[in-house]
GROMACS .gro file of C-alpha atoms in nm:
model
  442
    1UNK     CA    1   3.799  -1.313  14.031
    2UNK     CA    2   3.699  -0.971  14.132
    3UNK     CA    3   3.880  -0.633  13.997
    4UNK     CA    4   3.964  -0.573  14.373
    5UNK     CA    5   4.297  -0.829  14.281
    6UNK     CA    6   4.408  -0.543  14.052
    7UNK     CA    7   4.726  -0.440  14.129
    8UNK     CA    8   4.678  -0.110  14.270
    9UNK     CA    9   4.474  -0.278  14.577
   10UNK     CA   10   4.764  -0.584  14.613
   11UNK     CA   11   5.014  -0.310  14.615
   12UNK     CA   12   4.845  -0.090  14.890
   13UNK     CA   13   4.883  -0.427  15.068
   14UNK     CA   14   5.236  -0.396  15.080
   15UNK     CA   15   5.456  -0.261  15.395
   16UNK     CA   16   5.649  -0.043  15.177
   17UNK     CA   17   5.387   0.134  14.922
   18UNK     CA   18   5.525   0.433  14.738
   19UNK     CA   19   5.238   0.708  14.703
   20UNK     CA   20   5.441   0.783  14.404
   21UNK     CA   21   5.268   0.493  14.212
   22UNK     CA   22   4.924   0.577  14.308
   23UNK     CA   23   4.914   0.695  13.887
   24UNK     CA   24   5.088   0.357  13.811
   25UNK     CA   25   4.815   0.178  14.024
   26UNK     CA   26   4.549   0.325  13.855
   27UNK     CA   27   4.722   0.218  13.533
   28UNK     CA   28   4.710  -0.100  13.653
   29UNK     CA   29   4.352  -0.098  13.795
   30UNK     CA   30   4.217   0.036  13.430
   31UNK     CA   31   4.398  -0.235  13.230
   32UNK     CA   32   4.260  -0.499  13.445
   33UNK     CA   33   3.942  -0.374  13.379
   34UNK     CA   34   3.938  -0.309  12.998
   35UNK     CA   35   4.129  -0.630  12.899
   36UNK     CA   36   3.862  -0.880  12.902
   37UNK     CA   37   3.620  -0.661  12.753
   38UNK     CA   38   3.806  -0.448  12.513
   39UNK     CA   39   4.155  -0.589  12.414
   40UNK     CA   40   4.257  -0.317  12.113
   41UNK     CA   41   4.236  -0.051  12.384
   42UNK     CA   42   4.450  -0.246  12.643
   43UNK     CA   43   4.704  -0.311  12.392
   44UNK     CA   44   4.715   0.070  12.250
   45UNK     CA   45   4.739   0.190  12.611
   46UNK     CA   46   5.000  -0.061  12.717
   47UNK     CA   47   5.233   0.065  12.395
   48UNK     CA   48   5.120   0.466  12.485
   49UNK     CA   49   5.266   0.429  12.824
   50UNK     CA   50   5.569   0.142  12.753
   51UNK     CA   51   5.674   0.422  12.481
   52UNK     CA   52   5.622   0.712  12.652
   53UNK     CA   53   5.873   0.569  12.933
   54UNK     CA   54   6.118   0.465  12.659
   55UNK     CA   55   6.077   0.804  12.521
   56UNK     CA   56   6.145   0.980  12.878
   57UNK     CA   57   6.433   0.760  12.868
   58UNK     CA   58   6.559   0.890  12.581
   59UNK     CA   59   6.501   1.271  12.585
   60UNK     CA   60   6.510   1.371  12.916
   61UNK     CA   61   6.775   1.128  13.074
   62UNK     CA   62   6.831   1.148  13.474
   63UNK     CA   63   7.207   1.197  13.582
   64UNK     CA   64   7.200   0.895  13.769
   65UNK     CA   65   7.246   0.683  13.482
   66UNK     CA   66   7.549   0.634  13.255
   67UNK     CA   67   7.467   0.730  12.913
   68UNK     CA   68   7.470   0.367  12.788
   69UNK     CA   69   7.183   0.293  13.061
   70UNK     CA   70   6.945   0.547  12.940
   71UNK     CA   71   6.975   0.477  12.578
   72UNK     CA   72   6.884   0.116  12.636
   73UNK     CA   73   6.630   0.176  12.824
   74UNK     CA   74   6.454   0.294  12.542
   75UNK     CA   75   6.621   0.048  12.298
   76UNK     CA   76   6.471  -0.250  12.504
   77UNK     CA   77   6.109  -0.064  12.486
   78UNK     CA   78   6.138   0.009  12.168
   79UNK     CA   79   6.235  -0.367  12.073
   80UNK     CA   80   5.920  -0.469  12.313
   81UNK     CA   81   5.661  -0.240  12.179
   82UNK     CA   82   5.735  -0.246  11.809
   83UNK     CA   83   5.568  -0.615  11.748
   84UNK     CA   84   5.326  -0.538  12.042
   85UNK     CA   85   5.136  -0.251  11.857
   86UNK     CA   86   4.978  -0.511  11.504
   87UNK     CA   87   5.182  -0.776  11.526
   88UNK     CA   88   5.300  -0.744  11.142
   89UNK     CA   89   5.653  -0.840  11.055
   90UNK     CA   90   5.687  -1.021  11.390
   91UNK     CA   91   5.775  -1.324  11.602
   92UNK     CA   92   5.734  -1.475  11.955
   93UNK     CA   93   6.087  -1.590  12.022
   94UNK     CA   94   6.202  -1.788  12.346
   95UNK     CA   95   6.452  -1.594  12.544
   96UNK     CA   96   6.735  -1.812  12.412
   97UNK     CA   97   6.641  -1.849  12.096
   98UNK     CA   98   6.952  -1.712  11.845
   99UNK     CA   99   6.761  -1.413  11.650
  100UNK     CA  100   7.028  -1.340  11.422
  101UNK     CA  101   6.830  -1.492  11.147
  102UNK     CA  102   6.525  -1.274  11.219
  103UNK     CA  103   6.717  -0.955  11.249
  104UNK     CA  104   6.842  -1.020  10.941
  105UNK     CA  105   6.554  -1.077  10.728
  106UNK     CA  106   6.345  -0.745  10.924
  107UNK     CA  107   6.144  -0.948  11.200
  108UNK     CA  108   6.011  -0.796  11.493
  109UNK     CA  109   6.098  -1.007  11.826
  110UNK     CA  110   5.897  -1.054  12.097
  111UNK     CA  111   5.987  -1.269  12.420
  112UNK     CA  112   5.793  -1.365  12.718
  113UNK     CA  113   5.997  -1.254  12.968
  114UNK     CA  114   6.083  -0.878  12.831
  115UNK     CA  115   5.702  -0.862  12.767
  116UNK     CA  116   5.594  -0.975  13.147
  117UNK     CA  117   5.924  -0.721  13.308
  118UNK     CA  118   5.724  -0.420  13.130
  119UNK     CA  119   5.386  -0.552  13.277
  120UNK     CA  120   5.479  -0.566  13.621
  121UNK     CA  121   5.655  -0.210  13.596
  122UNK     CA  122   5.330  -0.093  13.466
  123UNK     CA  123   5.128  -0.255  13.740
  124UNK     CA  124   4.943  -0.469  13.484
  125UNK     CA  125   4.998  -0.792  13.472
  126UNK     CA  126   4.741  -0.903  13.723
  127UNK     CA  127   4.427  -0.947  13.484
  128UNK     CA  128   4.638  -1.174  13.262
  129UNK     CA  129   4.803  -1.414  13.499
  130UNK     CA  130   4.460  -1.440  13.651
  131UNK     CA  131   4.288  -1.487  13.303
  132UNK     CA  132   4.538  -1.756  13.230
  133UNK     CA  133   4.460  -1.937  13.589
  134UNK     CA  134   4.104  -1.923  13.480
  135UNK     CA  135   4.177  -2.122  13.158
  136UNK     CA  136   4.306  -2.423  13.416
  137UNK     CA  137   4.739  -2.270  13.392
  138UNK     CA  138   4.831  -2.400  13.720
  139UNK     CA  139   4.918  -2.128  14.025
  140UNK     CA  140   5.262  -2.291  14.016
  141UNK     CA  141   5.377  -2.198  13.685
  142UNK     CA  142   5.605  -1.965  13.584
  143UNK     CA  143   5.468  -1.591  13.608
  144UNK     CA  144   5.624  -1.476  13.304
  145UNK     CA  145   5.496  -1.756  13.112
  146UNK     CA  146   5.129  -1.698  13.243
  147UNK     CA  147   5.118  -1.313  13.207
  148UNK     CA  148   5.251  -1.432  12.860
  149UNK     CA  149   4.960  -1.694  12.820
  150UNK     CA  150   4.693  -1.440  12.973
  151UNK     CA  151   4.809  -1.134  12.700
  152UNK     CA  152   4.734  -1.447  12.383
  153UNK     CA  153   4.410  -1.533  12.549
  154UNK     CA  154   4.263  -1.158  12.637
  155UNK     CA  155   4.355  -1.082  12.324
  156UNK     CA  156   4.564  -0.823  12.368
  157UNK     CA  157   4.849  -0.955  12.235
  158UNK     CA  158   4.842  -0.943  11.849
  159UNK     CA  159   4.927  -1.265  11.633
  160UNK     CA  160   5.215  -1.303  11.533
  161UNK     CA  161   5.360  -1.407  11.219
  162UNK     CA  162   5.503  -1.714  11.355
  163UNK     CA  163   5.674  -1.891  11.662
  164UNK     CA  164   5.982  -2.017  11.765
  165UNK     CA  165   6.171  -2.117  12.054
  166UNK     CA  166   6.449  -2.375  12.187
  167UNK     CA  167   6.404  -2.639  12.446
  168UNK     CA  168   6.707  -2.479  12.653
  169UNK     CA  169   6.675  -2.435  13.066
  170UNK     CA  170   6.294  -2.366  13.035
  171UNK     CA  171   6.027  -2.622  13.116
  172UNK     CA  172   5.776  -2.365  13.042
  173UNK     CA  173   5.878  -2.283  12.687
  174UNK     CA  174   5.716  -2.634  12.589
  175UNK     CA  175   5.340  -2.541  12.731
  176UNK     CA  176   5.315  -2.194  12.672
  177UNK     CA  177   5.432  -2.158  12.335
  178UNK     CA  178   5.264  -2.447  12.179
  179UNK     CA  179   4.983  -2.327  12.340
  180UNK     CA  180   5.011  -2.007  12.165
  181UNK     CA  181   5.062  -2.154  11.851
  182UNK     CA  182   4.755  -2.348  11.840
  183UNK     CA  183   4.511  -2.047  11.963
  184UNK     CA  184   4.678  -1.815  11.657
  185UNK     CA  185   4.676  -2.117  11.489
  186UNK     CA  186   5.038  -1.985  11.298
  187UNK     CA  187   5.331  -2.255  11.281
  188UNK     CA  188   5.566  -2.321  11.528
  189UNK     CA  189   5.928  -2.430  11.512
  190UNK     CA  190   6.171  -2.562  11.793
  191UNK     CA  191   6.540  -2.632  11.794
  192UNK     CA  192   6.580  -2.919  12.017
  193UNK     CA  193   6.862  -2.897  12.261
  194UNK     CA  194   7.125  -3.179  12.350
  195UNK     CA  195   7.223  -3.232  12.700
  196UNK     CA  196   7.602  -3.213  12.672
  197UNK     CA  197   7.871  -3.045  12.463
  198UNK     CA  198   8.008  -3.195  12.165
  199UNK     CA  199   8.139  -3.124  11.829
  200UNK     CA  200   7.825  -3.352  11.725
  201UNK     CA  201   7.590  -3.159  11.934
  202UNK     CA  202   7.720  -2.825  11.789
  203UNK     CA  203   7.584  -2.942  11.416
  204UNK     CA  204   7.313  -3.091  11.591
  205UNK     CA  205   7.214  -2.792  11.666
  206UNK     CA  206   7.369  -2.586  11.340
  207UNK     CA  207   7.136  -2.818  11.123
  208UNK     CA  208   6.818  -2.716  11.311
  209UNK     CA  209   6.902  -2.303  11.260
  210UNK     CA  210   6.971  -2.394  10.906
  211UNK     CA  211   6.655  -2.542  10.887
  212UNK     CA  212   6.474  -2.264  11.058
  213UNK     CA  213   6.585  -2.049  10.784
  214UNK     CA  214   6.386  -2.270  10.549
  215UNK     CA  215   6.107  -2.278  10.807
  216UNK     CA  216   6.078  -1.892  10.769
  217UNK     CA  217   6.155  -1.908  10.410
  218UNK     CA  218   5.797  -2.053  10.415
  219UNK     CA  219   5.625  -1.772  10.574
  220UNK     CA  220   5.675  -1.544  10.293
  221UNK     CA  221   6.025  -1.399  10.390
  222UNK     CA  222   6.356  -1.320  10.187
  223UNK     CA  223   6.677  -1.431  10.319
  224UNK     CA  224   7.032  -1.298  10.249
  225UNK     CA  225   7.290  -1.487  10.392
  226UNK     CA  226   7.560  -1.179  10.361
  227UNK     CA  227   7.295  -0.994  10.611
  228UNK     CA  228   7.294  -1.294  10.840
  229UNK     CA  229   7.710  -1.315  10.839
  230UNK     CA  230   7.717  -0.898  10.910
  231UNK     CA  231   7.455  -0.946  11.178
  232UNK     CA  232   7.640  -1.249  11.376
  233UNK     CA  233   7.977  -1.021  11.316
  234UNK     CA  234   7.783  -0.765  11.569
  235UNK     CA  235   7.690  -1.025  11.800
  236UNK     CA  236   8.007  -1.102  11.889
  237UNK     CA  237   8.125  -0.766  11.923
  238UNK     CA  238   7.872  -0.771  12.138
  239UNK     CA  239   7.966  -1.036  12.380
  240UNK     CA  240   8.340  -0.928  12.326
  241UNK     CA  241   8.243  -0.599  12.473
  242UNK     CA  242   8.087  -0.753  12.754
  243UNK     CA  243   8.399  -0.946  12.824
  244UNK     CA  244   8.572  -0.675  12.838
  245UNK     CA  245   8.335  -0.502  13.071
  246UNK     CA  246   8.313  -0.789  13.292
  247UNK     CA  247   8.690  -0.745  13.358
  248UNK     CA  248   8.614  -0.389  13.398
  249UNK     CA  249   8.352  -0.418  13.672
  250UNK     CA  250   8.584  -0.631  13.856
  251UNK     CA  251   8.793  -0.360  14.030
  252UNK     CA  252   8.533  -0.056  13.939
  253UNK     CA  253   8.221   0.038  14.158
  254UNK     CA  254   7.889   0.226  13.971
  255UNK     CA  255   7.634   0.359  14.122
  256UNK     CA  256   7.373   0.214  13.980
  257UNK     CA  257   7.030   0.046  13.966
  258UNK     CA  258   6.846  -0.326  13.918
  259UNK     CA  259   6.695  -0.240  13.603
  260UNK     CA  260   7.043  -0.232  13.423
  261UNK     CA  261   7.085  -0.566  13.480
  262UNK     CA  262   6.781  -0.663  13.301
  263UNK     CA  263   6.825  -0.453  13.006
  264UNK     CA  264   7.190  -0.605  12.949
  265UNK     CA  265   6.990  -0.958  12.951
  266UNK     CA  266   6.809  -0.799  12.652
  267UNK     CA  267   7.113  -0.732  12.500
  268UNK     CA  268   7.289  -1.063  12.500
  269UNK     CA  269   7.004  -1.231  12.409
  270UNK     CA  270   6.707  -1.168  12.208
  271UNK     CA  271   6.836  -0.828  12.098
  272UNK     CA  272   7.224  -1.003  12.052
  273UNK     CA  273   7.304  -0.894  11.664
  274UNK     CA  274   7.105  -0.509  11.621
  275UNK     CA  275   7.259  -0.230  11.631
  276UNK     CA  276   7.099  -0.103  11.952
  277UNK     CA  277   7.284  -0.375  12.151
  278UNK     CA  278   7.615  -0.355  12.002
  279UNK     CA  279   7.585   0.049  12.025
  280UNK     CA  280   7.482  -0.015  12.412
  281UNK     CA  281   7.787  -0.263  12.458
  282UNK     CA  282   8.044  -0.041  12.325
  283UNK     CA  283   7.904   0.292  12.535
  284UNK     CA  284   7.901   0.100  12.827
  285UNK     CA  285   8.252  -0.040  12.767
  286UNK     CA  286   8.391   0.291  12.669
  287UNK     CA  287   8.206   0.474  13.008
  288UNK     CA  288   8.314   0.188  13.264
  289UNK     CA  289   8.683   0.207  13.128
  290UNK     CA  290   8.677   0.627  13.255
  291UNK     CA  291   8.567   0.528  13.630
  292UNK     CA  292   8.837   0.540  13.853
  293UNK     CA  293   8.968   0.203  14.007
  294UNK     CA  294   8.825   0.107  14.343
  295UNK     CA  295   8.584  -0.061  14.473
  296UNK     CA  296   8.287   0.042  14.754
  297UNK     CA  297   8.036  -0.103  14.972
  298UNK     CA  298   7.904  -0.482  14.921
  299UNK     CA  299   7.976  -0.642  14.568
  300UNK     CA  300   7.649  -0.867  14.462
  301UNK     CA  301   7.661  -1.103  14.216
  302UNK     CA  302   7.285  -1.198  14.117
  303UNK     CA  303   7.163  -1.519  14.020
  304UNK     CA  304   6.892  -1.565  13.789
  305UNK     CA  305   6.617  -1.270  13.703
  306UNK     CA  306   6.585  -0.941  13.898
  307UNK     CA  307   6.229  -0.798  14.046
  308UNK     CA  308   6.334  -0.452  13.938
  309UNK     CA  309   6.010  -0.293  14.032
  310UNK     CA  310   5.972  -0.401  14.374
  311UNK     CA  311   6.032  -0.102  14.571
  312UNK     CA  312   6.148  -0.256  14.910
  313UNK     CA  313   6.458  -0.416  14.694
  314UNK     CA  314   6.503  -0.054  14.491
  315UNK     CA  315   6.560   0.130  14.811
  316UNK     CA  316   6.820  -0.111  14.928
  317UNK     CA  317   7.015  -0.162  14.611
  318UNK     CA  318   6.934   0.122  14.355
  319UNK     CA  319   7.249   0.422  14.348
  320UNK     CA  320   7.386   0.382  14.713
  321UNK     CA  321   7.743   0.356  14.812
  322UNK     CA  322   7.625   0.065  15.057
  323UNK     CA  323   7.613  -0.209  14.784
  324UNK     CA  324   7.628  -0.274  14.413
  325UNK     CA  325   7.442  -0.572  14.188
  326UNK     CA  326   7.807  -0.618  14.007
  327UNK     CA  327   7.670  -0.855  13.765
  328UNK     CA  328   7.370  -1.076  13.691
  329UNK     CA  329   7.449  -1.430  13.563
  330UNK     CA  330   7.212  -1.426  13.314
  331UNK     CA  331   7.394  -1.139  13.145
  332UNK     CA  332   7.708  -1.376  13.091
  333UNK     CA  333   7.557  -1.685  13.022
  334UNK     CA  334   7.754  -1.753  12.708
  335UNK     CA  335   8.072  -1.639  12.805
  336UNK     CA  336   8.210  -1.963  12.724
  337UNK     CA  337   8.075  -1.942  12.336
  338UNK     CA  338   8.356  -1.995  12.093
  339UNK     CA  339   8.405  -1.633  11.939
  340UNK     CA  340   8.661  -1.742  11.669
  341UNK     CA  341   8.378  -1.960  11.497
  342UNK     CA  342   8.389  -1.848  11.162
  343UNK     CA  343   8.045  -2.050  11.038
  344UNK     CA  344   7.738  -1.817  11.143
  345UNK     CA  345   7.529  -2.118  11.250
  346UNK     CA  346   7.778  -2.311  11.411
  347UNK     CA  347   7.893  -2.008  11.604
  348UNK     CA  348   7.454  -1.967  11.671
  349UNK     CA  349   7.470  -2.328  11.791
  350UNK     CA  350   7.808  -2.324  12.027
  351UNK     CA  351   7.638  -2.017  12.215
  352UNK     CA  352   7.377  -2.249  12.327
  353UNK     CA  353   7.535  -2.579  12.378
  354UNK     CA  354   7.792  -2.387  12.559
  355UNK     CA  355   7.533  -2.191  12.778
  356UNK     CA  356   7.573  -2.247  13.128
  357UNK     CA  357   7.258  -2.308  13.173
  358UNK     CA  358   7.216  -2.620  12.917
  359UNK     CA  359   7.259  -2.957  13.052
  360UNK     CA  360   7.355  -3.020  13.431
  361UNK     CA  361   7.244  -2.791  13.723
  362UNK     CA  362   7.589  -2.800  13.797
  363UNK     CA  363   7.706  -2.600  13.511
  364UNK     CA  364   7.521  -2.312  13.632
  365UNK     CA  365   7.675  -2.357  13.927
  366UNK     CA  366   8.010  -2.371  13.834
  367UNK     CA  367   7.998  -2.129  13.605
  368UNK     CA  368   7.863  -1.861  13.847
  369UNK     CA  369   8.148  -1.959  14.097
  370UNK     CA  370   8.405  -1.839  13.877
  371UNK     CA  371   8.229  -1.524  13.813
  372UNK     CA  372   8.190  -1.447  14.148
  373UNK     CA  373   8.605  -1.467  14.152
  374UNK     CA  374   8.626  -1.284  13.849
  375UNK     CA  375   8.444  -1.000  14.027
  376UNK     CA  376   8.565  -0.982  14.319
  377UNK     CA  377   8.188  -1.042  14.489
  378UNK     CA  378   8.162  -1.014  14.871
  379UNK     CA  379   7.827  -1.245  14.823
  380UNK     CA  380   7.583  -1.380  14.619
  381UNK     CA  381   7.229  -1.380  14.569
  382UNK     CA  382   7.020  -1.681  14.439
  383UNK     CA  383   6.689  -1.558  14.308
  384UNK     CA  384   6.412  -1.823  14.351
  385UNK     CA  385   6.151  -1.664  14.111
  386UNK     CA  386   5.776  -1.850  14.102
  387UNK     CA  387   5.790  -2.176  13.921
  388UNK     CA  388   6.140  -2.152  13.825
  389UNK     CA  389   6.207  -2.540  13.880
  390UNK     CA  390   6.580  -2.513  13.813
  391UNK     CA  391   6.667  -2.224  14.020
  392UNK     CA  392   6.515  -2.387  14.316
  393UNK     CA  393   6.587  -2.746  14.278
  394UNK     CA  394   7.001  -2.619  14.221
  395UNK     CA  395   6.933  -2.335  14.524
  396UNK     CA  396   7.098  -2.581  14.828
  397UNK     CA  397   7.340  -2.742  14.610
  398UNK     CA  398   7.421  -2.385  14.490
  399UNK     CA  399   7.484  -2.264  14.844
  400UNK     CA  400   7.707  -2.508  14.992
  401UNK     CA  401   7.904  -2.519  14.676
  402UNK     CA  402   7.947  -2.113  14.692
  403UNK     CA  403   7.971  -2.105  15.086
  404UNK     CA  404   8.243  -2.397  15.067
  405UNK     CA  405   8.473  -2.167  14.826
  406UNK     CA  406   8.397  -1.841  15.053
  407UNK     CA  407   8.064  -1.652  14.901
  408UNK     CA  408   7.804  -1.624  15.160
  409UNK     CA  409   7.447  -1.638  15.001
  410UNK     CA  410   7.128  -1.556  15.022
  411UNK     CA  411   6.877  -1.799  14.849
  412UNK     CA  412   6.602  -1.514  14.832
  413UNK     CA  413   6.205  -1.653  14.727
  414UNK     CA  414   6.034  -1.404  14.521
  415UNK     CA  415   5.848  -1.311  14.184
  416UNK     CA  416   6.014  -1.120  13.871
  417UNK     CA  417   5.648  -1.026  13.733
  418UNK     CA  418   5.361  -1.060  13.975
  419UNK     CA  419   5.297  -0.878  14.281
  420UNK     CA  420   5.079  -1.140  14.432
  421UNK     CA  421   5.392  -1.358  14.530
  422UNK     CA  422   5.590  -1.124  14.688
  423UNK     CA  423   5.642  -1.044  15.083
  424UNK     CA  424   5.808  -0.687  15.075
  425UNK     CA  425   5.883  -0.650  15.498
  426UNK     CA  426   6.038  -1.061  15.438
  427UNK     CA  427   6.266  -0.940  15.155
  428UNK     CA  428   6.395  -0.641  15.359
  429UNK     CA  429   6.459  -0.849  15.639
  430UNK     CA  430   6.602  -1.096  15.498
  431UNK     CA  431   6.849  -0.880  15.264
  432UNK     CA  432   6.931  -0.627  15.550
  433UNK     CA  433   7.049  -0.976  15.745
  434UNK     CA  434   7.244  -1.043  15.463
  435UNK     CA  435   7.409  -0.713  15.357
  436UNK     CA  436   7.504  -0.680  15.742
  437UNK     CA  437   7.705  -1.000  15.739
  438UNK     CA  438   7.878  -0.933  15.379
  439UNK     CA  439   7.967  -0.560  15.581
  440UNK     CA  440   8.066  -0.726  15.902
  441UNK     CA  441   8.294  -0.963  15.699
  442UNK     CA  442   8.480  -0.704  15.478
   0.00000   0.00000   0.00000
């Protein structure tokens, strides 16, 4: 396909273009162009200007954001960039994956998702979800999972030392991955995921992260179990904290924006055990306890992954009094984990058996009903992202069940990566419609 698909040209496209970006664009048009033919200097660009955001984050923070905000905003860059620049010391990881073993032992993570957000804020993920459509990924897959693919095949994404991932919620896990394994040719491991909760399913599960401590024994690393025990201790500080700010946020408004909410899915997931995420927990916890009680404008509670870079969506929802993204349910996804598990890899293994979005559609469903209560939410928002099968096979059922116990929502289609999928004047419409009947009903 033709460089005019870059993303500064798509964007122009768009109702709502930001002159603003026009730098971003032609970000976005160079990478496109210098992928194919000269991967080191993609990747060394792509880690100048992923740190040099991260860095802005950091030293010259805007007053918009709390604190906590700011400093994970370079945390999560940081986290991203580090086994993007050689590779060395590093893993791919599946978003669910429990890392506390590779924290432990020094290993750079790296996740699909995280790596395909940064992309699409960069304007650049174009050339690689079209390179991996060229090598016969179907148009319907997920867009994370094909930027993902495209980066391996460009060569612009270094190899790793190894791979692993779980076979929780995502279909595309099981193609992309292995795919990736066999073009670095490097060995994979997977921790197959029962469908329901049980004790048996629990050291089901225990046995395989035992195992993949043997697994990455055999790559050449050391492992100290005392490290592992001190790093699961922070993990669920971690998720305490965010209990704890959950019941916060439900009589508390923030000003605030959509990128938050994806840099607290970092945090309880692939980054759940560092001291970055713990540090960002506690700030945030400490900061949300000083805001005055009382709620303002329309309470959101988001379902599934957030398109933080599409404009049309910023302007509604970014730091206005109007409305508020109270929570994403990806954030508290293992809120039901048992944090009184004193055996590190049982307590790894109940986090995902016990993730709402293991087994039936209706857990998910369920689970984000009673967080909508918790929160006090005037509505809810069901993202559809590009060939997220779950989301929109559960998106009616979801609906009536939320509808039928009083949340209006919005089943919103969209992308959380590439531009190409997205209608910015339908999503304004469509949201405006919404946030007018969530005002009308208050």
């Amino acid at each position: 396909r033709s460089v005019s698909r870059g993303l500064g040209d798509v964007y122009k496209r768009q109702e709502y273009y930001n002159p603003m970006n026009n730098l971003i664009e032609l970000f976005g048009n160079h990478i496109y162009k210098t992928a194919p033919t000269n991967p080191l200097s993609a990747r060394k660009k792509l880690c100048f200007a992923f740190s040099a955001a991260g860095l802005m984050c950091k030293y010259f923070p805007t007053k918009k954001l709390l604190p906590s905000r700011q400093f994970m905003q370079w945390a999560a860059a940081d986290s991203a960039i580090t086994p993007l620049k050689t590779g060395k010391n590093s893993a791919i990881v599946s978003l669910y994956l429990p890392c506390e073993i590779l924290h432990s032992m020094g290993i750079s993570t790296l996740f699909p998702e995280a790596l395909a957000c940064y992309l699409a804020a960069a304007r650049s993920e174009q050339i690689f979800i079209d390179t991996a459509e060229q090598n016969f990924v179907s148009q319907t897959m997920c867009s994370y999972h094909k930027a993902f693919i495209g980066m391996v095949e460009t060569g612009v994404l270094p190899k790793p030392d190894f791979i692993i991932n779980t076979t929780l919620a995502c279909d595309a896990n099981h193609l992309s991955f292995r795919r990736a394994a066999e073009h670095y040719n490097v060995p994979q491991y997977m921790i197959d995921m029962p469908y329901n909760y049980s004790s048996g399913a629990v050291d089901y599960v225990a046995k395989q992260i035992r195992d993949m401590v043997t697994f990455i024994e055999k790559q050449g690393y050391t492992f100290d179990e005392a490290k592992l025990i001190e790093t699961v201790e922070k993990s669920k500080q971690t998720l305490k904290n965010f209990n704890d700010i959950l019941a916060l946020r439900a009589n508390r408004s923030l000003s605030d924006e959509m990128t938050s909410q994806m840099l607290s899915v970092f945090a309880t997931h692939v980054m759940l055990g560092t001291d970055n995420a713990l540090k960002y927990s506690t700030d945030l916890k400490n900061e949300l306890s000083a805001v005055p009680e009382g709620k303002k404008g329309v309470r959101l509670l988001w379902v599934h992954t957030l398109p933080y870079w599409q404009d049309a969506l910023r302007d509604l929802i970014n730091f206005t009094d109007r409305c508020e993204i109270v929570a994403c349910d990806m954030v508290m996804d293992a809120m039901y984990c048992n944090l009184e598990e004193t055996d590190p890899y049982r307590f790894m293994a109940d986090r995902l058996v016990r993730n709402t979005v293991n087994g039936n559609g209706t857990n998910r469903i369920n689970a984000t009903l009673e967080l909508a209560k918790k929160l006090n939410a005037n509505g809810i928002v069901w993202y559809c992202h590009w060939g997220c099968k779950q989301t929109a096979g559960l998106s009616n059922i979801a609906k009536s069940t939320f509808e039928a116990n009083g949340f209006p929502t919005l089943i919103l289609d969209g992308d959380g990566c590439n531009w190409n999928n997205v209608n910015d004047g339908q999503t304004v419409t469509r949201t405006e419609a919404f946030l007018e009947l969530l005002e009308n009903r208050k």
